[in-house]
Amino acid sequence: TQLLEQSPQFLSIQEGENLTVYCNSSSVFSSLQWYRQEPGEGPVLLVTVVTGGEVKKLKRLTFQFGDARKDSSLHITAAQPGDTGLYLCAGVWNTDKLIFGTGTRLQVFP
Amino acid sequence: SQTIHQWPATLVQPVGSPLSLECTVEGTSNPNLYWYRQAAGRGLQLLFYSVGIGQISSEVPQNLSASRPQDRQFILSSKKLLLSDSGFYLCAWSALGSPLHFGNGTRLTVT
């Protein structure tokens, strides 16, 4: 069974602080995706990383895929209250299946 | 453009009653379809996925079943609900090379 562990599970910070969320697995994935979910809604895709070592930036969010394609990180610079939500990593396995991480709930206070 | 519809949005059912959740996709053909369940504030557990009509793969043994009677219709069912079936159920679709697109989910409470 493929497992993706995210850390931390919960994160509560002040506006303007930086943070990093980690996503780790013992399995190798062909690609990895990051989603953000609001309460009562489905997750929405933020980014897909495909190549080992790849770094992608989306405004204040920086995503990195590990060299061995087993782990990934999401770094947010100068967090805003609008960044509040549940962040989920998801590994693509066998082209048809997406295995989700355990989730990180972020709360940014003004 | 493609859209995904999932209903109902919320459902309260007694233990032992049957369940039927429906998901339909518009604007695409032969999508991959998925049912996920999410515990409160946590990650998503893949329950079923389908790559075509009548083709269902089950990921975990459980009290639920899935069917795909039409290309863009995916149904999650149970004959007798258990308390442990409560949760947030999400339907999603993807096409080759595309990310998942989720519905807005069904909050199921089994009482």
Short mmCIF file of C-alpha atoms in Angstrom, two decimals:
data_model
loop_
_atom_site.label_atom_id
_atom_site.label_comp_id
_atom_site.label_asym_id
_atom_site.label_seq_id
_atom_site.Cartn_x
_atom_site.Cartn_y
_atom_site.Cartn_z
CA THR A 1 0.00 0.00 0.00
CA GLN A 2 1.34 3.40 -0.94
CA LEU A 3 1.32 5.92 1.90
CA LEU A 4 2.01 9.61 1.92
CA GLU A 5 2.69 11.18 5.28
CA GLN A 6 2.38 14.94 5.67
CA SER A 7 3.85 17.04 8.43
CA PRO A 8 2.93 18.96 10.36
CA GLN A 9 -0.66 17.83 10.74
CA PHE A 10 -1.74 21.25 12.02
CA LEU A 11 -0.09 24.64 11.67
CA SER A 12 -1.28 27.87 13.23
CA ILE A 13 0.72 31.00 12.44
CA GLN A 14 0.53 34.79 12.26
CA GLU A 15 0.16 36.72 9.03
CA GLY A 16 3.56 37.43 7.49
CA GLU A 17 5.32 34.31 8.79
CA ASN A 18 6.90 31.69 6.55
CA LEU A 19 6.08 27.99 6.71
CA THR A 20 6.97 24.68 5.11
CA VAL A 21 4.79 21.59 4.73
CA TYR A 22 6.40 18.23 4.03
CA CYS A 23 5.08 15.21 2.16
CA ASN A 24 7.02 11.95 2.49
CA SER A 25 6.66 8.43 1.16
CA SER A 26 8.65 5.24 0.78
CA SER A 27 7.18 4.82 -2.71
CA VAL A 28 8.38 6.42 -5.92
CA PHE A 29 5.72 8.38 -7.77
CA SER A 30 5.65 9.33 -11.42
CA SER A 31 4.49 12.79 -10.39
CA LEU A 32 3.14 14.56 -7.37
CA GLN A 33 0.37 17.08 -7.01
CA TRP A 34 -0.53 19.62 -4.34
CA TYR A 35 -4.14 20.55 -3.63
CA ARG A 36 -5.82 23.07 -1.38
CA GLN A 37 -9.26 22.43 0.07
CA GLU A 38 -11.77 24.77 1.65
CA PRO A 39 -14.34 23.44 4.15
CA GLY A 40 -17.30 21.76 2.45
CA GLU A 41 -15.67 21.77 -0.97
CA GLY A 42 -13.56 19.46 -3.06
CA PRO A 43 -9.77 19.94 -3.30
CA VAL A 44 -8.46 22.26 -5.99
CA LEU A 45 -5.18 21.59 -7.76
CA LEU A 46 -2.32 24.01 -7.07
CA VAL A 47 0.57 22.43 -8.93
CA THR A 48 1.96 19.24 -10.44
CA VAL A 49 5.65 18.37 -10.20
CA VAL A 50 7.02 15.66 -12.45
CA THR A 51 10.82 15.67 -12.52
CA GLY A 52 12.99 14.73 -9.56
CA GLY A 53 14.47 17.91 -8.07
CA GLU A 54 11.91 20.11 -9.83
CA VAL A 55 11.00 23.42 -8.22
CA LYS A 56 7.85 25.34 -9.15
CA LYS A 57 6.72 28.71 -7.88
CA LEU A 58 3.17 29.99 -7.68
CA LYS A 59 3.31 33.53 -6.34
CA ARG A 60 4.29 33.12 -2.68
CA LEU A 61 4.16 29.31 -2.83
CA THR A 62 7.22 27.25 -3.74
CA PHE A 63 6.89 23.53 -4.44
CA GLN A 64 9.78 21.09 -4.66
CA PHE A 65 9.86 17.46 -5.74
CA GLY A 66 12.56 15.33 -4.16
CA ASP A 67 15.40 14.00 -6.28
CA ALA A 68 14.22 10.42 -5.76
CA ARG A 69 10.57 11.37 -6.44
CA LYS A 70 9.53 10.06 -3.00
CA ASP A 71 8.96 13.35 -1.22
CA SER A 72 7.92 16.93 -1.74
CA SER A 73 7.66 20.20 0.12
CA LEU A 74 5.48 23.28 -0.03
CA HIS A 75 6.91 26.55 1.27
CA ILE A 76 4.74 29.62 1.76
CA THR A 77 6.41 32.99 2.14
CA ALA A 78 4.71 35.78 4.10
CA ALA A 79 1.53 33.82 4.74
CA GLN A 80 -1.81 35.60 4.40
CA PRO A 81 -5.16 34.78 6.05
CA GLY A 82 -6.37 33.77 2.58
CA ASP A 83 -3.86 30.91 2.63
CA THR A 84 -5.88 29.23 5.37
CA GLY A 85 -7.08 25.79 4.37
CA LEU A 86 -6.27 22.10 4.15
CA TYR A 87 -3.22 21.34 2.01
CA LEU A 88 -3.00 17.90 0.48
CA CYS A 89 -0.21 16.28 -1.46
CA ALA A 90 -1.08 13.44 -3.82
CA GLY A 91 1.17 10.99 -5.59
CA VAL A 92 0.35 9.66 -9.02
CA TRP A 93 0.87 5.92 -9.13
CA ASN A 94 0.31 3.58 -12.05
CA THR A 95 -1.08 6.47 -14.17
CA ASP A 96 -4.66 5.87 -13.04
CA LYS A 97 -4.48 6.21 -9.29
CA LEU A 98 -3.88 9.20 -7.11
CA ILE A 99 -2.90 8.51 -3.52
CA PHE A 100 -3.47 11.40 -1.14
CA GLY A 101 -1.39 12.43 1.82
CA THR A 102 -2.71 12.75 5.35
CA GLY A 103 -3.23 16.52 5.01
CA THR A 104 -1.95 19.65 6.73
CA ARG A 105 -4.45 22.10 8.14
CA LEU A 106 -3.11 25.64 8.03
CA GLN A 107 -4.60 28.55 9.95
CA VAL A 108 -3.19 32.01 9.34
CA PHE A 109 -4.28 34.69 11.81
CA PRO A 110 -4.36 38.39 10.88
CA SER B 1 -16.04 23.11 -20.52
CA GLN B 2 -16.14 20.11 -18.24
CA THR B 3 -18.26 20.03 -15.12
CA ILE B 4 -18.88 17.47 -12.42
CA HIS B 5 -22.08 17.19 -10.44
CA GLN B 6 -22.41 15.29 -7.20
CA TRP B 7 -25.52 14.95 -5.10
CA PRO B 8 -26.92 15.20 -2.57
CA ALA B 9 -24.74 17.71 -0.74
CA THR B 10 -25.74 16.39 2.67
CA LEU B 11 -27.45 13.21 3.76
CA VAL B 12 -28.54 11.83 7.11
CA GLN B 13 -29.40 8.15 7.06
CA PRO B 14 -30.18 5.61 9.81
CA VAL B 15 -27.99 2.58 10.39
CA GLY B 16 -29.06 -0.32 8.20
CA SER B 17 -30.61 1.82 5.49
CA PRO B 18 -29.42 1.72 1.86
CA LEU B 19 -27.28 4.38 0.21
CA SER B 20 -26.99 5.74 -3.29
CA LEU B 21 -24.76 8.68 -4.15
CA GLU B 22 -24.60 9.81 -7.75
CA CYS B 23 -21.92 11.61 -9.70
CA THR B 24 -22.09 12.76 -13.31
CA VAL B 25 -19.55 14.44 -15.54
CA GLU B 26 -20.28 16.66 -18.52
CA GLY B 27 -18.10 17.90 -21.32
CA THR B 28 -15.69 14.97 -21.62
CA SER B 29 -15.72 11.39 -22.86
CA ASN B 30 -14.36 8.23 -21.25
CA PRO B 31 -13.04 9.92 -18.12
CA ASN B 32 -11.42 8.08 -15.26
CA LEU B 33 -13.83 8.30 -12.33
CA TYR B 34 -13.07 8.09 -8.63
CA TRP B 35 -14.80 7.89 -5.27
CA TYR B 36 -12.87 9.14 -2.25
CA ARG B 37 -13.82 9.34 1.41
CA GLN B 38 -12.39 11.97 3.72
CA ALA B 39 -12.31 11.94 7.50
CA ALA B 40 -12.74 15.36 9.11
CA GLY B 41 -9.81 17.62 8.18
CA ARG B 42 -7.71 14.76 6.89
CA GLY B 43 -6.49 13.24 3.67
CA LEU B 44 -8.59 11.41 1.12
CA GLN B 45 -8.91 7.65 1.02
CA LEU B 46 -9.43 6.18 -2.45
CA LEU B 47 -12.44 3.86 -2.38
CA PHE B 48 -13.09 3.01 -6.02
CA TYR B 49 -11.89 4.04 -9.43
CA SER B 50 -13.09 3.25 -12.91
CA VAL B 51 -11.39 3.54 -16.29
CA GLY B 52 -14.48 2.62 -18.30
CA ILE B 53 -18.12 1.49 -18.27
CA GLY B 54 -18.57 -1.51 -16.00
CA GLN B 55 -14.90 -1.47 -14.93
CA ILE B 56 -14.58 -0.88 -11.21
CA SER B 57 -11.49 -1.29 -9.06
CA SER B 58 -11.97 -1.44 -5.31
CA GLU B 59 -9.16 -0.19 -3.15
CA VAL B 60 -10.29 -1.24 0.30
CA PRO B 61 -12.66 -3.94 1.53
CA GLN B 62 -15.72 -2.27 2.96
CA ASN B 63 -19.44 -2.01 3.16
CA LEU B 64 -19.70 0.00 -0.05
CA SER B 65 -19.87 -0.75 -3.75
CA ALA B 66 -19.61 1.31 -6.91
CA SER B 67 -21.07 1.05 -10.37
CA ARG B 68 -20.60 2.84 -13.69
CA PRO B 69 -23.72 2.22 -15.75
CA GLN B 70 -22.89 4.96 -18.25
CA ASP B 71 -19.68 6.56 -19.47
CA ARG B 72 -20.05 9.68 -17.36
CA GLN B 73 -22.04 8.34 -14.41
CA PHE B 74 -20.53 6.90 -11.26
CA ILE B 75 -22.65 5.63 -8.37
CA LEU B 76 -21.63 4.78 -4.82
CA SER B 77 -23.95 2.39 -3.00
CA SER B 78 -24.49 0.43 0.13
CA LYS B 79 -27.17 -2.12 1.01
CA LYS B 80 -26.95 -1.48 4.75
CA LEU B 81 -25.15 1.53 6.18
CA LEU B 82 -22.93 1.29 9.24
CA LEU B 83 -22.09 4.08 11.66
CA SER B 84 -18.50 3.93 10.40
CA ASP B 85 -19.69 4.84 6.90
CA SER B 86 -20.20 8.45 8.01
CA GLY B 87 -17.87 10.88 6.27
CA PHE B 88 -17.33 13.28 3.41
CA TYR B 89 -17.54 11.51 0.06
CA LEU B 90 -15.93 13.07 -2.98
CA CYS B 91 -16.33 12.11 -6.60
CA ALA B 92 -13.65 13.10 -9.08
CA TRP B 93 -12.76 12.69 -12.72
CA SER B 94 -9.59 12.87 -14.77
CA ALA B 95 -8.50 12.34 -18.32
CA LEU B 96 -5.13 11.03 -19.42
CA GLY B 97 -2.45 13.45 -18.26
CA SER B 98 -4.87 15.79 -16.51
CA PRO B 99 -5.22 16.39 -12.77
CA LEU B 100 -8.23 15.35 -10.75
CA HIS B 101 -11.33 17.53 -10.81
CA PHE B 102 -13.50 17.11 -7.77
CA GLY B 103 -17.17 17.55 -7.11
CA ASN B 104 -18.28 19.48 -4.06
CA GLY B 105 -18.78 16.36 -2.00
CA THR B 106 -21.54 14.70 0.00
CA ARG B 107 -21.53 14.93 3.78
CA LEU B 108 -23.02 11.61 4.97
CA THR B 109 -24.07 11.16 8.58
CA VAL B 110 -25.22 7.73 9.65
CA THR B 111 -27.26 7.86 12.85
#
